[in-house]
PDB file of C-alpha atoms and ligand atoms in Angstrom:
ATOM      1  CA  MET A   1      11.428   5.786  17.460  1.00  0.00           C
ATOM      2  CA  ASP A   2      14.028   3.634  15.951  1.00  0.00           C
ATOM      3  CA  LYS A   3      14.537   4.891  12.103  1.00  0.00           C
ATOM      4  CA  LEU A   4      16.453   1.786  11.062  1.00  0.00           C
ATOM      5  CA  SER A   5      13.621  -0.759  12.106  1.00  0.00           C
ATOM      6  CA  VAL A   6      11.089   1.739  10.523  1.00  0.00           C
ATOM      7  CA  ARG A   7      12.975   1.734   7.419  1.00  0.00           C
ATOM      8  CA  ASP A   8      13.382  -2.144   7.868  1.00  0.00           C
ATOM      9  CA  ASP A   9       9.755  -2.685   7.914  1.00  0.00           C
ATOM     10  CA  LEU A  10       8.847  -0.502   5.379  1.00  0.00           C
ATOM     11  CA  HIS A  11      11.136  -2.759   3.122  1.00  0.00           C
ATOM     12  CA  ARG A  12       9.607  -5.670   4.163  1.00  0.00           C
ATOM     13  CA  MET A  13       5.941  -4.471   2.982  1.00  0.00           C
ATOM     14  CA  ARG A  14       7.255  -3.121  -0.145  1.00  0.00           C
ATOM     15  CA  GLU A  15       8.756  -6.479  -0.835  1.00  0.00           C
ATOM     16  CA  GLU A  16       5.549  -8.250   0.257  1.00  0.00           C
ATOM     17  CA  LEU A  17       3.071  -5.474  -1.983  1.00  0.00           C
ATOM     18  CA  ARG A  18       5.198  -6.273  -4.689  1.00  0.00           C
ATOM     19  CA  ARG A  19       5.285 -10.059  -4.338  1.00  0.00           C
ATOM     20  CA  ARG A  20       1.331  -9.665  -4.134  1.00  0.00           C
ATOM     21  CA  LEU A  21       1.042  -7.904  -7.156  1.00  0.00           C
ATOM     22  CA  GLY A  22       3.590 -10.325  -8.927  1.00  0.00           C
ATOM     23  CA  ALA A  23       0.957 -13.211  -7.365  1.00  0.00           C
ATOM     24  CA  ILE A  24      -1.851 -10.277  -9.411  1.00  0.00           C
ATOM     25  CA  ASP A  25      -0.328  -9.940 -12.622  1.00  0.00           C
ATOM     26  CA  ALA A  26      -0.027 -13.724 -12.900  1.00  0.00           C
ATOM     27  CA  ASP A  27      -3.783 -14.244 -12.501  1.00  0.00           C
ATOM     28  CA  LEU A  28      -4.788 -11.115 -15.007  1.00  0.00           C
ATOM     29  CA  GLY A  29      -2.676 -12.902 -17.600  1.00  0.00           C
ATOM     30  CA  VAL A  30      -4.853 -15.819 -17.477  1.00  0.00           C
ATOM     31  CA  ALA A  31      -6.370 -16.453 -21.176  1.00  0.00           C
ATOM     32  CA  LEU A  32     -10.423 -16.369 -20.851  1.00  0.00           C
ATOM     33  CA  GLU A  33     -12.436 -19.171 -20.490  1.00  0.00           C
ATOM     34  CA  LYS A  34     -14.481 -20.313 -23.015  1.00  0.00           C
ATOM     35  CA  ASP A  35     -17.922 -21.060 -21.206  1.00  0.00           C
ATOM     36  CA  SER A  36     -19.105 -18.352 -20.860  1.00  0.00           C
ATOM     37  CA  GLU A  37     -20.444 -19.126 -17.323  1.00  0.00           C
ATOM     38  CA  GLU A  38     -17.305 -19.719 -16.325  1.00  0.00           C
ATOM     39  CA  ARG A  39     -15.865 -16.497 -18.421  1.00  0.00           C
ATOM     40  CA  ALA A  40     -18.596 -13.913 -16.173  1.00  0.00           C
ATOM     41  CA  ILE A  41     -16.862 -15.036 -13.408  1.00  0.00           C
ATOM     42  CA  GLN A  42     -13.379 -14.732 -13.944  1.00  0.00           C
ATOM     43  CA  VAL A  43     -14.309 -11.111 -15.683  1.00  0.00           C
ATOM     44  CA  GLU A  44     -15.764 -10.906 -12.150  1.00  0.00           C
ATOM     45  CA  ASN A  45     -12.854 -11.684 -10.038  1.00  0.00           C
ATOM     46  CA  ASP A  46     -10.026  -9.994 -12.290  1.00  0.00           C
ATOM     47  CA  GLU A  47     -12.300  -6.868 -11.526  1.00  0.00           C
ATOM     48  CA  VAL A  48     -11.519  -7.181  -7.673  1.00  0.00           C
ATOM     49  CA  LEU A  49      -8.230  -8.468  -8.829  1.00  0.00           C
ATOM     50  CA  ARG A  50      -7.427  -4.908 -10.525  1.00  0.00           C
ATOM     51  CA  GLU A  51      -9.345  -2.803  -7.440  1.00  0.00           C
ATOM     52  CA  MET A  52      -6.328  -4.605  -5.624  1.00  0.00           C
ATOM     53  CA  GLN A  53      -4.244  -4.095  -7.922  1.00  0.00           C
ATOM     54  CA  THR A  54      -4.388  -0.414  -7.670  1.00  0.00           C
ATOM     55  CA  GLU A  55      -4.945  -0.377  -3.890  1.00  0.00           C
ATOM     56  CA  GLY A  56      -1.125  -2.362  -4.161  1.00  0.00           C
ATOM     57  CA  ILE A  57       0.448   0.570  -6.030  1.00  0.00           C
ATOM     58  CA  ASN A  58      -0.803   3.039  -4.409  1.00  0.00           C
ATOM     59  CA  GLN A  59       0.149   1.447  -0.830  1.00  0.00           C
ATOM     60  CA  ILE A  60       3.925   0.919  -2.293  1.00  0.00           C
ATOM     61  CA  ALA A  61       4.154   4.706  -3.281  1.00  0.00           C
ATOM     62  CA  ALA A  62       2.799   5.749   0.162  1.00  0.00           C
ATOM     63  CA  ILE A  63       5.953   3.562   1.572  1.00  0.00           C
ATOM     64  CA  ASP A  64       8.144   5.247  -1.048  1.00  0.00           C
ATOM     65  CA  ALA A  65       6.852   8.497  -0.034  1.00  0.00           C
ATOM     66  CA  ALA A  66       7.467   7.842   3.738  1.00  0.00           C
ATOM     67  CA  LEU A  67      10.966   6.134   2.802  1.00  0.00           C
ATOM     68  CA  GLU A  68      11.648   9.504   1.509  1.00  0.00           C
ATOM     69  CA  ARG A  69      10.928  11.157   4.473  1.00  0.00           C
ATOM     70  CA  LEU A  70      12.921   9.299   6.724  1.00  0.00           C
ATOM     71  CA  GLU A  71      16.019   9.528   4.983  1.00  0.00           C
ATOM     72  CA  ARG A  72      14.743  13.481   5.074  1.00  0.00           C
ATOM     73  CA  GLY A  73      14.155  13.693   8.756  1.00  0.00           C
ATOM     74  CA  THR A  74      10.286  14.135   8.442  1.00  0.00           C
ATOM     75  CA  TYR A  75       9.268  10.776   8.932  1.00  0.00           C
ATOM     76  CA  GLY A  76       6.613  11.267  11.365  1.00  0.00           C
ATOM     77  CA  GLN A  77       5.919  14.094  11.118  1.00  0.00           C
ATOM     78  CA  CYS A  78       2.575  15.218   9.339  1.00  0.00           C
ATOM     79  CA  VAL A  79       2.424  16.000   5.865  1.00  0.00           C
ATOM     80  CA  LYS A  80      -0.166  19.127   5.899  1.00  0.00           C
ATOM     81  CA  CYS A  81      -0.082  20.486   9.842  1.00  0.00           C
ATOM     82  CA  LYS A  82       3.213  19.427  10.475  1.00  0.00           C
ATOM     83  CA  ALA A  83       2.250  18.425  13.941  1.00  0.00           C
ATOM     84  CA  ALA A  84       3.464  14.682  15.282  1.00  0.00           C
ATOM     85  CA  ILE A  85       1.948  11.928  14.038  1.00  0.00           C
ATOM     86  CA  GLY A  86       0.922   9.263  17.141  1.00  0.00           C
ATOM     87  CA  ARG A  87       2.991   6.436  18.134  1.00  0.00           C
ATOM     88  CA  HIS A  88       0.161   3.697  17.840  1.00  0.00           C
ATOM     89  CA  ARG A  89      -0.842   5.745  14.509  1.00  0.00           C
ATOM     90  CA  LEU A  90       2.867   5.127  13.000  1.00  0.00           C
ATOM     91  CA  ALA A  91       2.851   1.202  14.339  1.00  0.00           C
ATOM     92  CA  ALA A  92      -0.587   0.693  12.531  1.00  0.00           C
ATOM     93  CA  VAL A  93       0.380   2.569   9.523  1.00  0.00           C
ATOM     94  CA  PRO A  94       3.768   2.556   9.261  1.00  0.00           C
ATOM     95  CA  TYR A  95       3.329   4.929   5.977  1.00  0.00           C
ATOM     96  CA  THR A  96       0.761   6.941   6.745  1.00  0.00           C
ATOM     97  CA  PRO A  97       1.891  11.185   5.190  1.00  0.00           C
ATOM     98  CA  PHE A  98      -0.978  12.490   7.917  1.00  0.00           C
ATOM     99  CA  CYS A  99      -1.812  12.846  11.595  1.00  0.00           C
ATOM    100  CA  ILE A 100      -5.123  11.023  12.791  1.00  0.00           C
ATOM    101  CA  GLU A 101      -7.033  14.758  12.659  1.00  0.00           C
ATOM    102  CA  CYS A 102      -6.078  15.948   9.092  1.00  0.00           C
ATOM    103  CA  ALA A 103      -6.893  11.818   8.098  1.00  0.00           C
ATOM    104  CA  LYS A 104      -9.559  12.286   9.343  1.00  0.00           C
ATOM    105  CA  SER A 105     -10.986  15.347   7.858  1.00  0.00           C
ATOM    106  CA  LEU A 106      -9.737  14.274   4.152  1.00  0.00           C
ATOM    107  CA  ASP A 107     -12.329  11.534   4.679  1.00  0.00           C
TER     108      ASP A 107
HETATM  109 ZN1   ZN B 201      -1.633  16.794  10.565  1.00  0.00          ZN
END
């Protein structure tokens, strides 16, 4: 595993998420429409945006934690059972703290 390229990937993902969160913030900052029908749609959209916001914030926290593990030399190791996380799983979700087995048992 190439530690530097993993770090680059994680940084890139975090930047992209921050950019997206910034856009969400801007959208949420728009004043509510006067027309009640349009306002209802807007409120609904805002709810979706807030969900995306929460998801993005959680993802950034997971990326930060992964970067920390990278520094400590425990990256790629499941935080729960200490087993090595599969290559394909790490390639798909580079910031995952769990091996596939532990991730399944959490669902
Ligand atoms: Zn595990």
